[in-house]
Amino acid sequence: MTEFVKIVEVGPRDGLQNEKTPLTLQDRKQLILDLMQTGLTAIEVGSCVSPKWVPQMAFSDELYAQLPKDPNIQFSLLTPNMKGFESALAVGCKEVAVFTAASESFTQKNINCSIDESFEKFADILKTAKEHDIKVRGYVSCVVDCPYEGAIDPKQVSKVVTRLFDMGCYEVSLGETIGTATPNRVKTMWDACLSELDAQFMAGHFHNTYGMAIANIYQSLEQGIRIFDSSIAGLGGCPYAKGASGNVSTEDLLYLLNGMGLETGINVEALMQASQNISRRLERNNPSNYANAYLQTRCA
């Protein structure tokens, strides 16, 4: 029986919030409508955060409300605080995400609090979400390296991940935020986390700054991880990590998984159409190796 790998498409949120070219609400909606045609089962719509801090994510709750709902697609919104959660709740969102980091320095720079304080901030979100039967996904940044602290102790990563799960997150995404990791270090990180929590509750989130994302995902697959975040056309980066490039592209991830005989349910042609559409709209080159090879083959 073919194994299934779940891809969580984070382009509309984690991707677009770090793109320099601002998009209208209609542009963002069109991207998600395109992605809905691909067979993806999980799409991150946006972030319920103040537009003062992240203008690219303005009106994410309104965007969620405008989307046609599909029982086969799980839409989610990032809710960094209770106000954001209430906005998501008001539009009927059934999955939200909270975030912290495995690095004290990164947490201070990113959300202006300590790791412990970050847990205190979203404790009420998890409690209220449970009351309303809303799923909560957790994000942990800097699971291998931090731009301020350097290497992160894998035991610290495991501690934060386990704490999120114990608080009620059904799934925890581990972010290799600055893209400096290599497979051997990723293995050590997963070993620490897998000693405390089953692979089915964890996802890999890799950036491609040094071209290591696909290699690191392969290593993760070897250790039993079957959920990965990716971004259409490699959108995004990290505003708190200088020089960090976008998330691994969904196109490159799909090529790897297809080549390994793993099932995703994604239609390549539909994904490539979405990829071309957003790249044209942003007037940017697509960093995906597969996307470029695909276009060259089609034009040959």
mmCIF file of C-alpha atoms in Angstrom:
data_model
loop_
_atom_site.group_PDB
_atom_site.id
_atom_site.type_symbol
_atom_site.label_atom_id
_atom_site.label_comp_id
_atom_site.label_asym_id
_atom_site.label_seq_id
_atom_site.Cartn_x
_atom_site.Cartn_y
_atom_site.Cartn_z
ATOM 1 C CA MET A 1 0.000 0.000 0.000
ATOM 2 C CA THR A 2 1.350 3.432 -0.997
ATOM 3 C CA GLU A 3 2.210 5.721 1.921
ATOM 4 C CA PHE A 4 0.581 9.138 2.038
ATOM 5 C CA VAL A 5 2.514 12.318 2.801
ATOM 6 C CA LYS A 6 0.563 15.393 3.876
ATOM 7 C CA ILE A 7 1.721 18.705 2.418
ATOM 8 C CA VAL A 8 0.674 21.861 4.260
ATOM 9 C CA GLU A 9 0.749 24.752 1.800
ATOM 10 C CA VAL A 10 2.016 27.840 3.640
ATOM 11 C CA GLY A 11 2.566 30.148 0.656
ATOM 12 C CA PRO A 12 -0.487 32.374 1.219
ATOM 13 C CA ARG A 13 0.686 33.153 4.766
ATOM 14 C CA ASP A 14 4.312 32.335 5.552
ATOM 15 C CA GLY A 15 5.216 33.013 1.941
ATOM 16 C CA LEU A 16 3.375 36.210 1.086
ATOM 17 C CA GLN A 17 3.997 37.897 4.450
ATOM 18 C CA ASN A 18 7.689 38.013 3.584
ATOM 19 C CA GLU A 19 7.386 39.079 -0.061
ATOM 20 C CA LYS A 20 8.250 42.689 -0.836
ATOM 21 C CA THR A 21 5.521 43.080 -3.464
ATOM 22 C CA PRO A 22 2.197 43.716 -1.694
ATOM 23 C CA LEU A 23 -0.855 41.934 -3.064
ATOM 24 C CA THR A 24 -4.483 42.973 -2.950
ATOM 25 C CA LEU A 25 -6.997 40.861 -1.096
ATOM 26 C CA GLN A 26 -8.315 39.684 -4.452
ATOM 27 C CA ASP A 27 -4.823 38.625 -5.554
ATOM 28 C CA ARG A 28 -4.394 36.628 -2.363
ATOM 29 C CA LYS A 29 -7.797 35.054 -2.833
ATOM 30 C CA GLN A 30 -6.944 34.081 -6.413
ATOM 31 C CA LEU A 31 -3.765 32.366 -5.240
ATOM 32 C CA ILE A 32 -5.764 30.251 -2.803
ATOM 33 C CA LEU A 33 -8.438 29.495 -5.411
ATOM 34 C CA ASP A 34 -5.650 28.271 -7.712
ATOM 35 C CA LEU A 35 -4.215 26.129 -4.924
ATOM 36 C CA MET A 36 -7.640 24.641 -4.249
ATOM 37 C CA GLN A 37 -7.563 23.107 -7.737
ATOM 38 C CA THR A 38 -4.375 21.154 -7.051
ATOM 39 C CA GLY A 39 -5.535 18.479 -4.627
ATOM 40 C CA LEU A 40 -3.855 20.052 -1.592
ATOM 41 C CA THR A 41 -5.704 19.175 1.609
ATOM 42 C CA ALA A 42 -4.220 21.816 3.947
ATOM 43 C CA ILE A 43 -3.759 25.517 3.110
ATOM 44 C CA GLU A 44 -2.660 28.292 5.462
ATOM 45 C CA VAL A 45 -4.809 31.282 4.495
ATOM 46 C CA GLY A 46 -3.196 34.115 6.401
ATOM 47 C CA SER A 47 -2.384 35.633 9.769
ATOM 48 C CA CYS A 48 -4.729 37.490 12.120
ATOM 49 C CA VAL A 49 -2.136 40.031 13.143
ATOM 50 C CA SER A 50 -2.121 43.810 13.186
ATOM 51 C CA PRO A 51 -1.546 45.224 9.674
ATOM 52 C CA LYS A 52 0.733 47.749 11.378
ATOM 53 C CA TRP A 53 3.266 44.942 11.903
ATOM 54 C CA VAL A 54 2.540 42.720 8.905
ATOM 55 C CA PRO A 55 0.715 44.772 6.245
ATOM 56 C CA GLN A 56 0.850 41.868 3.762
ATOM 57 C CA MET A 57 -1.555 39.935 6.013
ATOM 58 C CA ALA A 58 -4.206 42.645 6.435
ATOM 59 C CA PHE A 59 -7.822 41.401 6.416
ATOM 60 C CA SER A 60 -6.867 37.712 6.600
ATOM 61 C CA ASP A 61 -10.077 36.992 8.511
ATOM 62 C CA GLU A 62 -12.076 38.653 5.737
ATOM 63 C CA LEU A 63 -10.178 36.609 3.160
ATOM 64 C CA TYR A 64 -11.033 33.415 5.031
ATOM 65 C CA ALA A 65 -14.706 34.376 5.059
ATOM 66 C CA GLN A 66 -14.703 34.941 1.288
ATOM 67 C CA LEU A 67 -13.262 31.543 0.386
ATOM 68 C CA PRO A 68 -15.559 28.786 -0.889
ATOM 69 C CA LYS A 69 -15.335 25.996 1.645
ATOM 70 C CA ASP A 70 -14.389 22.498 0.586
ATOM 71 C CA PRO A 71 -14.793 19.586 3.041
ATOM 72 C CA ASN A 72 -11.619 18.047 1.627
ATOM 73 C CA ILE A 73 -9.459 21.115 2.361
ATOM 74 C CA GLN A 74 -8.478 22.297 5.832
ATOM 75 C CA PHE A 75 -7.990 26.081 5.888
ATOM 76 C CA SER A 76 -6.113 27.630 8.801
ATOM 77 C CA LEU A 77 -5.237 31.052 10.196
ATOM 78 C CA LEU A 78 -2.231 32.017 12.304
ATOM 79 C CA THR A 79 -3.411 33.637 15.557
ATOM 80 C CA PRO A 80 -0.518 35.103 17.571
ATOM 81 C CA ASN A 81 -2.747 36.380 20.371
ATOM 82 C CA MET A 82 -6.282 36.203 21.759
ATOM 83 C CA LYS A 83 -7.443 39.148 19.662
ATOM 84 C CA GLY A 84 -6.324 37.337 16.524
ATOM 85 C CA PHE A 85 -8.012 34.149 17.694
ATOM 86 C CA GLU A 86 -11.279 35.990 18.250
ATOM 87 C CA SER A 87 -11.091 37.327 14.686
ATOM 88 C CA ALA A 88 -10.609 33.773 13.387
ATOM 89 C CA LEU A 89 -13.448 32.495 15.549
ATOM 90 C CA ALA A 90 -15.779 35.204 14.250
ATOM 91 C CA VAL A 91 -15.414 33.996 10.642
ATOM 92 C CA GLY A 92 -15.910 30.338 11.520
ATOM 93 C CA CYS A 93 -12.302 29.203 11.217
ATOM 94 C CA LYS A 94 -11.886 25.597 12.339
ATOM 95 C CA GLU A 95 -8.090 25.496 12.603
ATOM 96 C CA VAL A 96 -5.687 28.081 13.981
ATOM 97 C CA ALA A 97 -1.956 28.102 14.605
ATOM 98 C CA VAL A 98 0.198 29.468 17.422
ATOM 99 C CA PHE A 99 3.954 29.878 17.400
ATOM 100 C CA THR A 100 7.030 30.051 19.565
ATOM 101 C CA ALA A 101 10.711 29.143 19.142
ATOM 102 C CA ALA A 102 13.363 26.869 20.583
ATOM 103 C CA SER A 103 15.608 29.920 20.985
ATOM 104 C CA GLU A 104 15.130 32.506 23.736
ATOM 105 C CA SER A 105 16.828 35.229 21.690
ATOM 106 C CA PHE A 106 14.708 34.577 18.604
ATOM 107 C CA THR A 107 11.508 34.595 20.660
ATOM 108 C CA GLN A 108 12.466 37.940 22.174
ATOM 109 C CA LYS A 109 13.284 39.449 18.768
ATOM 110 C CA ASN A 110 10.250 37.921 17.047
ATOM 111 C CA ILE A 111 7.400 38.291 19.540
ATOM 112 C CA ASN A 112 9.039 40.350 22.317
ATOM 113 C CA CYS A 113 8.797 37.777 25.083
ATOM 114 C CA SER A 114 10.515 34.715 26.516
ATOM 115 C CA ILE A 115 9.635 31.146 25.529
ATOM 116 C CA ASP A 116 7.742 30.677 28.802
ATOM 117 C CA GLU A 117 5.878 33.943 28.266
ATOM 118 C CA SER A 118 4.942 32.855 24.743
ATOM 119 C CA PHE A 119 3.257 29.774 26.204
ATOM 120 C CA GLU A 120 1.399 31.961 28.679
ATOM 121 C CA LYS A 121 0.183 34.134 25.800
ATOM 122 C CA PHE A 122 -1.476 31.327 23.908
ATOM 123 C CA ALA A 123 -2.680 29.210 26.837
ATOM 124 C CA ASP A 124 -6.042 30.981 26.659
ATOM 125 C CA ILE A 125 -6.187 30.380 22.902
ATOM 126 C CA LEU A 126 -5.787 26.640 23.388
ATOM 127 C CA LYS A 127 -8.379 26.604 26.176
ATOM 128 C CA THR A 128 -10.945 28.572 24.159
ATOM 129 C CA ALA A 129 -10.216 26.603 20.986
ATOM 130 C CA LYS A 130 -11.012 23.371 22.811
ATOM 131 C CA GLU A 131 -14.326 24.824 23.985
ATOM 132 C CA HIS A 132 -15.244 25.644 20.365
ATOM 133 C CA ASP A 133 -13.896 22.405 18.865
ATOM 134 C CA ILE A 134 -11.190 24.259 16.928
ATOM 135 C CA LYS A 135 -7.942 22.476 16.082
ATOM 136 C CA VAL A 136 -4.687 24.178 17.049
ATOM 137 C CA ARG A 137 -1.411 23.641 15.225
ATOM 138 C CA GLY A 138 1.857 24.666 16.841
ATOM 139 C CA TYR A 139 4.928 26.173 15.184
ATOM 140 C CA VAL A 140 8.431 26.075 16.623
ATOM 141 C CA SER A 141 11.095 28.239 14.969
ATOM 142 C CA CYS A 142 14.880 27.744 15.052
ATOM 143 C CA VAL A 143 14.904 23.989 15.637
ATOM 144 C CA VAL A 144 18.518 23.593 14.459
ATOM 145 C CA ASP A 145 20.141 27.046 14.372
ATOM 146 C CA CYS A 146 19.265 30.535 15.557
ATOM 147 C CA PRO A 147 20.575 33.700 13.843
ATOM 148 C CA TYR A 148 21.419 35.111 17.290
ATOM 149 C CA GLU A 149 22.442 32.076 19.366
ATOM 150 C CA GLY A 150 23.887 29.692 16.801
ATOM 151 C CA ALA A 151 23.313 25.957 17.287
ATOM 152 C CA ILE A 152 20.256 24.967 19.343
ATOM 153 C CA ASP A 153 20.369 21.999 21.717
ATOM 154 C CA PRO A 154 18.093 19.254 20.305
ATOM 155 C CA LYS A 155 16.889 18.549 23.860
ATOM 156 C CA GLN A 156 15.611 22.116 24.054
ATOM 157 C CA VAL A 157 13.723 21.598 20.792
ATOM 158 C CA SER A 158 12.185 18.386 22.102
ATOM 159 C CA LYS A 159 11.147 20.148 25.304
ATOM 160 C CA VAL A 160 9.311 22.928 23.461
ATOM 161 C CA VAL A 161 7.672 20.573 20.959
ATOM 162 C CA THR A 162 6.432 18.234 23.696
ATOM 163 C CA ARG A 163 5.122 21.155 25.707
ATOM 164 C CA LEU A 164 3.064 22.387 22.749
ATOM 165 C CA PHE A 165 1.615 18.927 22.211
ATOM 166 C CA ASP A 166 0.825 18.481 25.897
ATOM 167 C CA MET A 167 -0.970 21.851 25.924
ATOM 168 C CA GLY A 168 -3.312 20.665 23.187
ATOM 169 C CA CYS A 169 -1.722 21.236 19.768
ATOM 170 C CA TYR A 170 -2.777 18.324 17.571
ATOM 171 C CA GLU A 171 0.280 18.788 15.343
ATOM 172 C CA VAL A 172 3.576 20.638 15.772
ATOM 173 C CA SER A 173 5.563 22.032 12.846
ATOM 174 C CA LEU A 174 9.314 22.219 13.436
ATOM 175 C CA GLY A 175 10.848 25.127 11.549
ATOM 176 C CA GLU A 176 14.428 25.090 10.266
ATOM 177 C CA THR A 177 14.094 28.838 10.040
ATOM 178 C CA ILE A 178 17.375 30.070 8.563
ATOM 179 C CA GLY A 179 18.159 27.145 6.274
ATOM 180 C CA THR A 180 21.630 26.375 7.628
ATOM 181 C CA ALA A 181 21.006 22.772 8.678
ATOM 182 C CA THR A 182 22.451 19.677 7.025
ATOM 183 C CA PRO A 183 20.938 16.164 7.162
ATOM 184 C CA ASN A 184 23.204 14.903 9.949
ATOM 185 C CA ARG A 185 22.103 17.727 12.237
ATOM 186 C CA VAL A 186 18.463 17.301 11.223
ATOM 187 C CA LYS A 187 18.753 13.629 12.166
ATOM 188 C CA THR A 188 20.021 14.539 15.625
ATOM 189 C CA MET A 189 17.148 16.975 16.094
ATOM 190 C CA TRP A 190 14.519 14.426 15.026
ATOM 191 C CA ASP A 191 16.100 11.727 17.201
ATOM 192 C CA ALA A 192 15.622 13.937 20.255
ATOM 193 C CA CYS A 193 12.014 14.769 19.388
ATOM 194 C CA LEU A 194 11.055 11.235 18.352
ATOM 195 C CA SER A 195 12.251 9.944 21.705
ATOM 196 C CA GLU A 196 9.420 11.957 23.272
ATOM 197 C CA LEU A 197 6.676 12.162 20.634
ATOM 198 C CA ASP A 198 5.396 9.999 17.790
ATOM 199 C CA ALA A 199 6.205 11.091 14.225
ATOM 200 C CA GLN A 200 2.512 11.367 13.304
ATOM 201 C CA PHE A 201 2.214 14.482 15.484
ATOM 202 C CA MET A 202 5.153 16.384 13.960
ATOM 203 C CA ALA A 203 5.802 18.179 10.675
ATOM 204 C CA GLY A 204 8.970 19.449 9.010
ATOM 205 C CA HIS A 205 9.257 23.075 7.864
ATOM 206 C CA PHE A 206 12.474 23.704 5.920
ATOM 207 C CA HIS A 207 13.977 26.806 4.342
ATOM 208 C CA ASN A 208 16.318 26.582 1.385
ATOM 209 C CA THR A 209 18.929 29.271 2.084
ATOM 210 C CA TYR A 210 21.867 26.935 1.374
ATOM 211 C CA GLY A 211 20.021 24.567 -0.958
ATOM 212 C CA MET A 212 19.687 21.903 1.735
ATOM 213 C CA ALA A 213 15.895 21.789 2.149
ATOM 214 C CA ILE A 214 15.253 18.755 -0.074
ATOM 215 C CA ALA A 215 18.186 16.850 1.447
ATOM 216 C CA ASN A 216 16.873 17.641 4.914
ATOM 217 C CA ILE A 217 13.378 16.526 3.953
ATOM 218 C CA TYR A 218 14.769 13.250 2.611
ATOM 219 C CA GLN A 219 16.488 12.703 5.949
ATOM 220 C CA SER A 220 13.211 13.462 7.726
ATOM 221 C CA LEU A 221 11.355 10.951 5.551
ATOM 222 C CA GLU A 222 13.946 8.332 6.453
ATOM 223 C CA GLN A 223 13.073 8.909 10.110
ATOM 224 C CA GLY A 224 9.341 8.518 9.548
ATOM 225 C CA ILE A 225 8.139 12.115 9.224
ATOM 226 C CA ARG A 226 5.165 12.233 6.855
ATOM 227 C CA ILE A 227 3.975 15.861 7.121
ATOM 228 C CA PHE A 228 5.804 18.785 5.525
ATOM 229 C CA ASP A 229 5.146 22.495 5.105
ATOM 230 C CA SER A 230 6.036 24.028 1.753
ATOM 231 C CA SER A 231 5.385 27.166 -0.217
ATOM 232 C CA ILE A 232 4.238 27.467 -3.808
ATOM 233 C CA ALA A 233 7.002 28.985 -5.955
ATOM 234 C CA GLY A 234 9.266 29.060 -2.876
ATOM 235 C CA LEU A 235 7.537 32.200 -1.613
ATOM 236 C CA GLY A 236 8.775 33.993 1.454
ATOM 237 C CA GLY A 237 11.713 34.141 3.783
ATOM 238 C CA CYS A 238 12.128 35.222 7.378
ATOM 239 C CA PRO A 239 12.195 38.926 8.340
ATOM 240 C CA TYR A 240 13.977 38.088 11.605
ATOM 241 C CA ALA A 241 16.717 36.000 10.008
ATOM 242 C CA LYS A 242 18.975 38.035 7.726
ATOM 243 C CA GLY A 243 19.639 36.340 4.404
ATOM 244 C CA ALA A 244 17.145 33.511 4.894
ATOM 245 C CA SER A 245 15.470 32.563 1.639
ATOM 246 C CA GLY A 246 12.020 31.179 1.102
ATOM 247 C CA ASN A 247 10.471 27.969 2.263
ATOM 248 C CA VAL A 248 11.141 24.868 0.223
ATOM 249 C CA SER A 249 8.990 25.073 -2.895
ATOM 250 C CA THR A 250 5.944 22.841 -3.080
ATOM 251 C CA GLU A 251 6.999 21.958 -6.631
ATOM 252 C CA ASP A 252 10.398 20.579 -5.557
ATOM 253 C CA LEU A 253 8.890 18.746 -2.595
ATOM 254 C CA LEU A 254 6.277 17.131 -4.837
ATOM 255 C CA TYR A 255 8.965 15.984 -7.289
ATOM 256 C CA LEU A 256 10.870 14.292 -4.468
ATOM 257 C CA LEU A 257 7.793 12.576 -3.059
ATOM 258 C CA ASN A 258 6.540 11.418 -6.454
ATOM 259 C CA GLY A 259 9.984 10.056 -7.290
ATOM 260 C CA MET A 260 9.995 8.075 -4.058
ATOM 261 C CA GLY A 261 6.599 6.565 -4.807
ATOM 262 C CA LEU A 262 4.850 8.423 -1.999
ATOM 263 C CA GLU A 263 1.264 9.597 -2.448
ATOM 264 C CA THR A 264 0.194 13.241 -2.009
ATOM 265 C CA GLY A 265 -3.021 13.530 -4.010
ATOM 266 C CA ILE A 266 -1.625 16.590 -5.821
ATOM 267 C CA ASN A 267 -2.060 17.199 -9.537
ATOM 268 C CA VAL A 268 1.234 18.396 -11.054
ATOM 269 C CA GLU A 269 -0.315 20.382 -13.909
ATOM 270 C CA ALA A 270 -2.681 22.274 -11.604
ATOM 271 C CA LEU A 271 0.159 23.002 -9.187
ATOM 272 C CA MET A 272 2.340 24.336 -11.978
ATOM 273 C CA GLN A 273 -0.454 26.608 -13.167
ATOM 274 C CA ALA A 274 -0.767 28.069 -9.673
ATOM 275 C CA SER A 275 3.016 28.422 -9.529
ATOM 276 C CA GLN A 276 3.206 30.308 -12.815
ATOM 277 C CA ASN A 277 0.278 32.560 -11.916
ATOM 278 C CA ILE A 278 1.711 33.781 -8.596
ATOM 279 C CA SER A 279 5.218 34.203 -10.027
ATOM 280 C CA ARG A 280 3.857 36.401 -12.808
ATOM 281 C CA ARG A 281 1.748 38.415 -10.394
ATOM 282 C CA LEU A 282 4.737 39.092 -8.142
ATOM 283 C CA GLU A 283 7.000 39.711 -11.155
ATOM 284 C CA ARG A 284 9.663 37.486 -9.640
ATOM 285 C CA ASN A 285 11.723 34.514 -10.727
ATOM 286 C CA ASN A 286 10.620 31.156 -9.413
ATOM 287 C CA PRO A 287 13.467 29.566 -7.376
ATOM 288 C CA SER A 288 11.999 26.070 -7.756
ATOM 289 C CA ASN A 289 14.313 23.795 -9.722
ATOM 290 C CA TYR A 290 11.422 21.598 -10.759
ATOM 291 C CA ALA A 291 9.298 24.544 -11.904
ATOM 292 C CA ASN A 292 12.083 25.829 -14.133
ATOM 293 C CA ALA A 293 12.817 22.380 -15.575
ATOM 294 C CA TYR A 294 9.103 21.847 -16.186
ATOM 295 C CA LEU A 295 8.782 25.113 -18.114
ATOM 296 C CA GLN A 296 11.877 24.400 -20.191
ATOM 297 C CA THR A 297 10.546 20.962 -21.076
ATOM 298 C CA ARG A 298 7.169 22.368 -22.056
ATOM 299 C CA CYS A 299 8.766 25.094 -24.203
ATOM 300 C CA ALA A 300 11.283 22.774 -25.892
#
